[in-house]
Amino acid sequence: MVSVATTQLDPAEETEPVKLGRRRDHTRDPDILAAAVDVLAECGYEGMTIDMVAARAKAGKATLYRRWPSKGELVIDAVACMKNGDLNLSQLPDTGTLRGDLIAMIKPHSIEDGEKKLRVIAGLMSLLAHSPELAETARVSVVEPRVTAHRFLLRRAVERGEISSRCDIDNLSTVTTAMASMRILFERKTIDREFLISLIDGVILPAVGLGAGPAAGADPESRAAGDTAVTAR
Amino acid sequence: MVSVATTQLDPAEETEPVKLGRRRDHTRDPDILAAAVDVLAECGYEGMTIDMVAARAKAGKATLYRRWPSKGELVIDAVACMKNGDLNLSQLPDTGTLRGDLIAMIKPHSIEDGEKKLRVIAGLMSLLAHSPELAETARVSVVEPRVTAHRFLLRRAVERGEISSRCDIDNLSTVTTAMASMRILFERKTIDREFLISLIDGVILPAVGLGAGPAAGADPESRAAGDTAVTAR
DNA sequence: TATATACGATACTGTGGAGTTCCGGATCTT
DNA sequence: AAGATCCGGAACTCCACAGTATCGTATATA
């Protein structure tokens, strides 16, 4: 993480207080980091070169090195800036039923966003083992928000009395993200609405005792009523 | 994949039928591949050098290049040779109950083996996106055997009448592997017996309608009876 | 306007690793 | 025994990329 102090007028600071001449244009930092994320998603950490990032950001290579001391630091900042996805605040859906909430979380943009982030993580997976800092940054940016969202919905279902408090909320709130990661990273398939609904109806809901019959899960069309009503967009 | 034809006496073959002099010692191939797997698990694909592998296998660098045309081909063979784990044949446990079977699958050696394989996969994750061949080899070597084993146990439970045929066997047989992968790759924790049992009792069994009460899963100690009896070793 | 700095572009340096070549010694076939 | 081939080891070439330096230009402060 690089300290992005801009104009820094603190008088009690180092011996170089005031800067003359042209100022560094920090409004371009997000573009550079976004370019880095793009290249990371396509090429991985080792395949990514500083020239690629500079070219995609329409910036000079030297400019990047003026702002980040090394490729590694740039990548850490790039991964950290992925955190701001779509489900940041708890303005999560509240449909009154757990199934309605889970279905309402399925949004094309969120899927696309998640797939890209997973591709980025895949590209620097080999670094995670040797860089705990990067590993934690990646976890916080990619998996933690999704797991937290699911945990929130499950806890609300408990408070609502819809499901038992004895449910294994910690594990269940991780299932969807884990299964989606597996599908993208290992099976090289994409995530679609049908797959996510099969997880909800075949794993999550049966596991909390909300299966259609006892231990059901097949025939998801039979309950499409509460589905399409909620999932506009 | 390199063709490991050794003595090749087929008379209808190319114009160079018989080899004179010292023969290539193919009994050392497994050692070299095992060394490659070790280095891969520790350093990842980009961090692995041919010299590392040669040194660990106590072989010469030139020897490796006599047998594999490139680093990439060596890695593909190394990943493929990981397939022979412990649960290869269907000599899986048969305890009479699904829970007993799942618990009996928890063996320290299997866990250790799985963790190492996942570390290998993590190290070449960035290649999987651009090399479908390697991706498929990795999937077949690491995830497919475990998912297949779970699917086998679940189907047997269906045939036994223990669980409903409407269970989502495809998804449920993937859950444990997906959750374990997530835990190792993202959370950097290790897999232990307690975690796997929490998956069985908190996710799998409730999802197939075998929860203690409806939608239970906590308090795994309350059913330790069928547990320790089965899991010797 | 004068000065100082940031900018994009390009050329340059240094390094690490893939792949090759050569060597003396060992091992096989005939 | 003799020739052919393999072995481990080490030196070598080649190249891609991280990081630096330079230059002409653009834009800020004073």
Coordinates of N, CA and C in Angstrom, one line a residue, chain B residues 8-172:
Chain B
Q8 N 10.8 -50.1 -27.9 CA 10.2 -50.0 -29.3 C 10.8 -50.9 -30.3
L9 N 10.3 -52.1 -30.4 CA 10.8 -53.0 -31.4 C 9.9 -53.2 -32.6
D10 N 8.9 -52.4 -32.7 CA 8.0 -52.5 -33.8 C 8.8 -52.3 -35.1
P11 N 8.8 -53.4 -36.0 CA 9.6 -53.4 -37.2 C 9.0 -52.5 -38.3
A12 N 7.8 -52.2 -38.2 CA 7.2 -51.3 -39.2 C 7.3 -49.8 -38.8
E13 N 8.3 -49.5 -38.0 CA 8.4 -48.2 -37.5 C 9.4 -47.4 -38.4
E14 N 9.8 -46.2 -37.9 CA 10.7 -45.3 -38.6 C 12.0 -46.0 -39.0
T15 N 12.8 -45.3 -39.7 CA 14.0 -45.9 -40.3 C 15.1 -46.2 -39.2
E16 N 14.9 -45.8 -38.0 CA 15.9 -46.1 -36.9 C 15.3 -47.1 -35.9
P17 N 15.5 -48.3 -36.3 CA 14.8 -49.3 -35.4 C 15.5 -49.7 -34.1
V18 N 16.8 -50.0 -34.2 CA 17.5 -50.5 -33.1 C 18.4 -49.5 -32.5
K19 N 18.4 -49.4 -31.1 CA 19.3 -48.5 -30.4 C 20.5 -49.2 -29.8
L20 N 21.6 -48.6 -30.0 CA 22.8 -49.2 -29.5 C 23.2 -48.5 -28.2
G21 N 24.2 -49.0 -27.5 CA 24.7 -48.4 -26.3 C 23.8 -48.4 -25.2
R22 N 24.1 -47.5 -24.2 CA 23.4 -47.5 -22.9 C 22.0 -47.0 -23.2
R23 N 21.1 -47.7 -22.4 CA 19.7 -47.3 -22.5 C 19.3 -46.2 -21.5
R24 N 18.3 -45.5 -21.9 CA 17.8 -44.4 -21.0 C 17.1 -45.1 -19.8
D25 N 17.5 -44.6 -18.6 CA 17.0 -45.2 -17.4 C 15.6 -44.6 -17.0
H26 N 14.6 -45.2 -17.5 CA 13.2 -44.7 -17.2 C 12.7 -45.0 -15.8
T27 N 13.5 -45.7 -15.1 CA 13.0 -46.0 -13.7 C 13.2 -44.7 -12.9
R28 N 13.9 -43.7 -13.4 CA 14.1 -42.5 -12.6 C 13.0 -41.4 -13.0
D29 N 12.3 -41.7 -14.0 CA 11.2 -40.7 -14.4 C 10.3 -40.3 -13.2
P30 N 9.8 -41.3 -12.5 CA 8.9 -41.0 -11.3 C 9.6 -40.1 -10.3
D31 N 10.9 -40.3 -10.1 CA 11.6 -39.4 -9.1 C 11.7 -38.0 -9.6
I32 N 12.0 -37.9 -10.9 CA 12.0 -36.5 -11.5 C 10.7 -35.8 -11.4
L33 N 9.6 -36.6 -11.8 CA 8.3 -36.0 -11.7 C 7.9 -35.6 -10.3
A34 N 8.3 -36.5 -9.4 CA 8.0 -36.2 -8.0 C 8.7 -35.0 -7.5
A35 N 10.0 -34.8 -7.9 CA 10.7 -33.6 -7.6 C 10.0 -32.4 -8.2
A36 N 9.6 -32.5 -9.4 CA 8.9 -31.4 -10.0 C 7.6 -31.0 -9.3
V37 N 6.9 -32.0 -8.8 CA 5.7 -31.7 -8.0 C 6.1 -31.0 -6.7
D38 N 7.1 -31.5 -6.1 CA 7.5 -30.8 -4.8 C 7.9 -29.4 -5.1
V39 N 8.7 -29.1 -6.1 CA 9.1 -27.7 -6.3 C 7.9 -26.9 -6.7
L40 N 7.0 -27.5 -7.5 CA 5.8 -26.8 -7.9 C 4.9 -26.4 -6.7
A41 N 4.8 -27.3 -5.7 CA 4.0 -27.0 -4.6 C 4.6 -25.9 -3.7
E42 N 5.9 -25.8 -3.8 CA 6.6 -24.8 -2.9 C 6.7 -23.4 -3.6
C43 N 7.0 -23.5 -4.9 CA 7.3 -22.2 -5.6 C 6.4 -21.8 -6.7
G44 N 5.5 -22.7 -7.1 CA 4.6 -22.3 -8.2 C 5.3 -22.5 -9.5
Y45 N 4.5 -22.3 -10.6 CA 5.1 -22.6 -11.9 C 6.2 -21.6 -12.3
E46 N 6.0 -20.3 -12.1 CA 6.9 -19.3 -12.4 C 8.2 -19.3 -11.5
G47 N 8.0 -19.7 -10.3 CA 9.1 -19.7 -9.3 C 9.9 -21.0 -9.5
M48 N 9.4 -22.0 -10.2 CA 10.1 -23.2 -10.3 C 11.1 -23.1 -11.5
T49 N 12.3 -23.5 -11.3 CA 13.3 -23.5 -12.3 C 13.7 -25.0 -12.6
I50 N 14.1 -25.2 -13.8 CA 14.6 -26.5 -14.2 C 15.7 -27.0 -13.3
D51 N 16.6 -26.0 -13.0 CA 17.7 -26.4 -12.1 C 17.3 -26.9 -10.8
M52 N 16.2 -26.2 -10.2 CA 15.7 -26.7 -8.9 C 15.3 -28.1 -9.0
V53 N 14.5 -28.5 -10.1 CA 14.0 -29.8 -10.2 C 15.1 -30.8 -10.4
A54 N 16.1 -30.4 -11.2 CA 17.2 -31.3 -11.5 C 18.0 -31.5 -10.2
A55 N 18.2 -30.5 -9.4 CA 19.0 -30.6 -8.2 C 18.2 -31.5 -7.2
R56 N 16.9 -31.3 -7.1 CA 16.2 -32.1 -6.1 C 16.1 -33.5 -6.5
A57 N 16.1 -33.8 -7.8 CA 16.1 -35.2 -8.3 C 17.5 -35.8 -8.4
K58 N 18.5 -35.0 -8.1 CA 19.9 -35.4 -8.2 C 20.1 -35.8 -9.7
A59 N 19.6 -35.0 -10.6 CA 19.8 -35.3 -12.0 C 20.5 -34.1 -12.7
G60 N 20.9 -34.3 -13.9 CA 21.5 -33.2 -14.6 C 20.4 -32.5 -15.4
K61 N 20.6 -31.2 -15.6 CA 19.6 -30.4 -16.3 C 19.4 -31.0 -17.7
A62 N 20.5 -31.4 -18.3 CA 20.4 -31.9 -19.7 C 19.6 -33.2 -19.7
T63 N 19.7 -34.0 -18.7 CA 18.9 -35.2 -18.6 C 17.4 -34.9 -18.7
L64 N 17.0 -33.8 -18.0 CA 15.6 -33.5 -18.1 C 15.2 -33.0 -19.5
Y65 N 16.0 -32.3 -20.1 CA 15.7 -31.8 -21.5 C 15.8 -33.0 -22.5
R66 N 16.5 -34.0 -22.2 CA 16.5 -35.2 -23.1 C 15.2 -35.9 -23.0
R67 N 14.4 -35.8 -21.9 CA 13.2 -36.5 -21.8 C 12.0 -35.7 -22.0
W68 N 12.0 -34.4 -21.7 CA 10.9 -33.6 -21.9 C 11.3 -32.4 -22.8
P69 N 10.6 -32.0 -23.8 CA 11.0 -31.0 -24.7 C 11.0 -29.6 -24.1
S70 N 10.3 -29.4 -23.0 CA 10.2 -28.0 -22.4 C 9.7 -28.1 -21.0
K71 N 9.9 -27.0 -20.3 CA 9.4 -26.9 -18.9 C 7.9 -27.2 -18.8
G72 N 7.1 -26.7 -19.8 CA 5.7 -26.9 -19.8 C 5.3 -28.3 -19.9
E73 N 6.0 -29.1 -20.8 CA 5.6 -30.5 -20.9 C 6.0 -31.3 -19.7
L74 N 7.1 -30.9 -19.1 CA 7.5 -31.6 -17.8 C 6.4 -31.4 -16.8
V75 N 5.9 -30.1 -16.7 CA 4.9 -29.8 -15.7 C 3.6 -30.6 -15.9
I76 N 3.2 -30.6 -17.2 CA 2.0 -31.4 -17.5 C 2.1 -32.8 -17.1
D77 N 3.2 -33.5 -17.4 CA 3.4 -34.8 -16.9 C 3.4 -34.9 -15.4
A78 N 4.1 -33.9 -14.8 CA 4.1 -34.0 -13.3 C 2.7 -33.9 -12.7
V79 N 1.9 -33.0 -13.3 CA 0.5 -32.9 -12.7 C -0.2 -34.1 -13.0
A80 N -0.1 -34.7 -14.2 CA -0.8 -35.9 -14.5 C -0.4 -37.1 -13.6
C81 N 0.8 -37.1 -13.2 CA 1.3 -38.3 -12.3 C 0.8 -38.1 -10.9
M82 N 0.1 -36.9 -10.6 CA -0.4 -36.8 -9.2 C -1.7 -37.5 -9.1
K83 N -2.3 -38.1 -10.2 CA -3.6 -38.6 -10.2 C -3.7 -39.8 -9.2
N84 N -2.6 -40.6 -9.1 CA -2.7 -41.8 -8.3 C -2.6 -41.4 -6.8
G85 N -3.7 -41.1 -6.2 CA -3.7 -40.7 -4.8 C -4.0 -42.0 -4.0
D86 N -5.0 -41.9 -3.1 CA -5.3 -43.0 -2.2 C -6.6 -43.6 -2.6
L87 N -7.6 -42.7 -3.0 CA -8.9 -43.2 -3.2 C -9.2 -43.5 -4.7
N88 N -8.2 -44.2 -5.3 CA -8.4 -44.5 -6.7 C -9.5 -45.4 -7.1
L89 N -9.4 -46.6 -6.6 CA -10.5 -47.6 -6.9 C -11.7 -47.4 -6.0
S90 N -12.7 -48.1 -6.3 CA -13.9 -48.0 -5.4 C -13.9 -49.0 -4.3
Q91 N -12.7 -49.0 -3.6 CA -12.7 -49.7 -2.4 C -13.0 -48.7 -1.3
L92 N -14.0 -47.9 -1.5 CA -14.4 -46.9 -0.5 C -15.1 -47.6 0.7
P93 N -15.1 -46.8 1.8 CA -15.8 -47.4 3.0 C -17.2 -47.8 2.7
D94 N -17.7 -48.8 3.4 CA -19.1 -49.1 3.3 C -19.6 -49.5 4.7
T95 N -20.0 -48.4 5.5 CA -20.4 -48.6 6.9 C -21.8 -48.8 7.1
G96 N -22.6 -48.7 6.0 CA -24.1 -48.9 6.2 C -24.8 -47.6 6.3
T97 N -24.2 -46.5 6.7 CA -24.9 -45.2 6.8 C -24.0 -44.2 6.0
L98 N -24.7 -43.2 5.5 CA -24.0 -42.1 4.7 C -23.1 -41.4 5.7
R99 N -23.5 -41.1 6.9 CA -22.6 -40.4 7.8 C -21.4 -41.2 8.1
G100 N -21.6 -42.5 8.3 CA -20.4 -43.4 8.6 C -19.5 -43.4 7.4
D101 N -20.0 -43.5 6.2 CA -19.1 -43.5 5.0 C -18.3 -42.2 4.9
L102 N -19.0 -41.1 5.1 CA -18.4 -39.8 4.9 C -17.3 -39.6 6.0
I103 N -17.6 -40.0 7.2 CA -16.6 -39.8 8.3 C -15.4 -40.8 8.0
A104 N -15.7 -41.9 7.5 CA -14.6 -42.9 7.2 C -13.7 -42.4 6.1
M105 N -14.2 -41.5 5.3 CA -13.3 -41.0 4.3 C -12.2 -40.0 4.8
I106 N -12.4 -39.5 6.0 CA -11.5 -38.6 6.6 C -10.3 -39.3 7.1
K107 N -9.2 -39.2 6.4 CA -8.0 -39.8 6.8 C -6.8 -38.8 6.7
P108 N -6.0 -38.8 7.7 CA -4.9 -37.8 7.7 C -4.1 -37.8 6.4
H109 N -3.8 -39.0 5.9 CA -3.0 -39.1 4.7 C -3.7 -38.4 3.5
S110 N -5.0 -38.7 3.5 CA -5.8 -38.1 2.4 C -5.8 -36.6 2.4
I111 N -6.0 -36.1 3.7 CA -6.0 -34.6 3.8 C -4.7 -34.0 3.4
E112 N -3.6 -34.6 3.9 CA -2.3 -34.1 3.6 C -2.0 -34.1 2.1
D113 N -2.4 -35.3 1.5 CA -2.3 -35.4 0.0 C -3.1 -34.3 -0.7
G114 N -4.3 -34.1 -0.3 CA -5.1 -33.1 -0.9 C -4.6 -31.7 -0.8
E115 N -4.0 -31.4 0.4 CA -3.5 -30.1 0.6 C -2.3 -29.8 -0.4
K116 N -1.5 -30.8 -0.5 CA -0.3 -30.6 -1.4 C -0.7 -30.5 -2.8
K117 N -1.7 -31.3 -3.2 CA -2.2 -31.1 -4.6 C -2.8 -29.8 -4.9
L118 N -3.5 -29.3 -3.9 CA -4.1 -28.0 -4.0 C -3.1 -26.9 -4.1
R119 N -2.0 -27.1 -3.4 CA -0.9 -26.1 -3.5 C -0.3 -26.1 -4.8
V120 N -0.1 -27.3 -5.4 CA 0.4 -27.4 -6.8 C -0.5 -26.7 -7.7
I121 N -1.8 -27.0 -7.7 CA -2.8 -26.3 -8.6 C -2.7 -24.8 -8.4
A122 N -2.6 -24.3 -7.1 CA -2.5 -22.9 -6.9 C -1.3 -22.3 -7.6
G123 N -0.2 -23.1 -7.6 CA 1.0 -22.5 -8.2 C 0.9 -22.4 -9.7
L124 N 0.0 -23.1 -10.4 CA -0.1 -23.0 -11.8 C -1.5 -22.5 -12.2
M125 N -2.2 -21.9 -11.3 CA -3.5 -21.5 -11.6 C -3.5 -20.5 -12.7
S126 N -2.5 -19.6 -12.8 CA -2.5 -18.6 -13.9 C -2.4 -19.2 -15.3
L127 N -1.8 -20.4 -15.3 CA -1.7 -21.1 -16.6 C -3.0 -21.7 -17.0
L128 N -3.8 -22.1 -16.1 CA -5.0 -22.9 -16.4 C -5.9 -22.1 -17.4
A129 N -5.9 -20.8 -17.2 CA -6.8 -20.0 -18.1 C -6.4 -20.1 -19.5
H130 N -5.1 -20.3 -19.8 CA -4.6 -20.2 -21.2 C -4.2 -21.6 -21.7
S131 N -4.3 -22.6 -20.8 CA -4.0 -24.0 -21.3 C -5.0 -25.0 -20.9
P132 N -6.0 -25.1 -21.8 CA -7.1 -26.1 -21.4 C -6.6 -27.5 -21.2
E133 N -5.6 -27.9 -21.8 CA -5.0 -29.2 -21.6 C -4.5 -29.4 -20.2
L134 N -3.8 -28.4 -19.7 CA -3.3 -28.4 -18.3 C -4.4 -28.3 -17.3
A135 N -5.4 -27.5 -17.7 CA -6.5 -27.3 -16.8 C -7.3 -28.6 -16.6
E136 N -7.5 -29.3 -17.7 CA -8.2 -30.6 -17.6 C -7.4 -31.6 -16.9
T137 N -6.1 -31.7 -17.1 CA -5.2 -32.6 -16.4 C -5.3 -32.3 -14.9
A138 N -5.2 -31.1 -14.5 CA -5.3 -30.7 -13.1 C -6.6 -31.1 -12.5
R139 N -7.7 -30.9 -13.2 CA -9.0 -31.2 -12.7 C -9.1 -32.7 -12.5
V140 N -8.7 -33.5 -13.5 CA -8.8 -34.9 -13.4 C -7.9 -35.5 -12.3
S141 N -6.8 -34.8 -12.0 CA -5.9 -35.3 -11.0 C -6.3 -35.0 -9.6
V142 N -6.9 -33.8 -9.4 CA -7.1 -33.3 -8.1 C -8.6 -33.3 -7.7
V143 N -9.4 -32.7 -8.4 CA -10.8 -32.5 -7.9 C -11.7 -33.7 -8.3
E144 N -11.5 -34.2 -9.5 CA -12.4 -35.2 -10.0 C -12.5 -36.4 -9.1
P145 N -11.3 -37.0 -8.7 CA -11.4 -38.2 -7.9 C -12.2 -38.0 -6.6
R146 N -12.1 -36.8 -6.0 CA -12.8 -36.6 -4.7 C -14.3 -36.4 -4.9
V147 N -14.6 -35.6 -6.0 CA -16.0 -35.4 -6.3 C -16.7 -36.8 -6.6
T148 N -16.0 -37.6 -7.4 CA -16.5 -38.9 -7.8 C -16.7 -39.8 -6.6
A149 N -15.8 -39.7 -5.7 CA -16.0 -40.6 -4.5 C -17.2 -40.1 -3.7
H150 N -17.4 -38.8 -3.5 CA -18.6 -38.4 -2.8 C -19.9 -38.7 -3.6
R151 N -19.8 -38.6 -4.9 CA -21.0 -38.9 -5.7 C -21.4 -40.4 -5.5
F152 N -20.3 -41.2 -5.5 CA -20.5 -42.7 -5.3 C -21.2 -43.0 -3.9
L153 N -20.8 -42.3 -2.9 CA -21.3 -42.6 -1.6 C -22.8 -42.1 -1.5
L154 N -23.0 -40.9 -2.1 CA -24.4 -40.4 -2.1 C -25.3 -41.3 -2.9
R155 N -24.9 -41.7 -4.0 CA -25.8 -42.6 -4.9 C -26.1 -43.9 -4.1
R156 N -25.1 -44.4 -3.4 CA -25.3 -45.7 -2.7 C -26.3 -45.4 -1.6
A157 N -26.3 -44.2 -1.0 CA -27.2 -43.9 0.1 C -28.6 -43.8 -0.5
V158 N -28.7 -43.4 -1.8 CA -30.0 -43.3 -2.4 C -30.5 -44.7 -2.7
E159 N -29.7 -45.6 -3.2 CA -30.1 -46.9 -3.5 C -30.5 -47.7 -2.3
R160 N -29.8 -47.4 -1.2 CA -30.0 -48.0 0.1 C -31.4 -47.5 0.7
G161 N -31.9 -46.4 0.1 CA -33.1 -45.9 0.6 C -32.9 -45.0 1.8
E162 N -31.7 -44.6 2.1 CA -31.4 -43.8 3.2 C -31.8 -42.3 2.9
I163 N -31.6 -41.9 1.7 CA -31.9 -40.5 1.3 C -32.7 -40.5 0.1
S164 N -33.4 -39.4 -0.2 CA -34.3 -39.3 -1.3 C -33.5 -39.2 -2.6
S165 N -34.1 -39.7 -3.7 CA -33.4 -39.6 -5.0 C -33.5 -38.2 -5.6
R166 N -34.3 -37.4 -4.9 CA -34.5 -36.0 -5.4 C -33.4 -35.1 -4.9
C167 N -32.4 -35.6 -4.1 CA -31.3 -34.8 -3.6 C -30.5 -34.3 -4.8
D168 N -29.9 -33.2 -4.6 CA -29.0 -32.6 -5.6 C -27.6 -33.2 -5.5
I169 N -27.5 -34.4 -6.0 CA -26.2 -35.2 -5.7 C -25.1 -34.5 -6.4
D170 N -25.3 -34.0 -7.6 CA -24.2 -33.3 -8.3 C -23.5 -32.2 -7.5
N171 N -24.4 -31.3 -7.1 CA -23.8 -30.2 -6.3 C -23.3 -30.7 -4.9
L172 N -24.0 -31.5 -4.3 CA -23.6 -32.0 -2.9 C -22.3 -32.7 -2.9

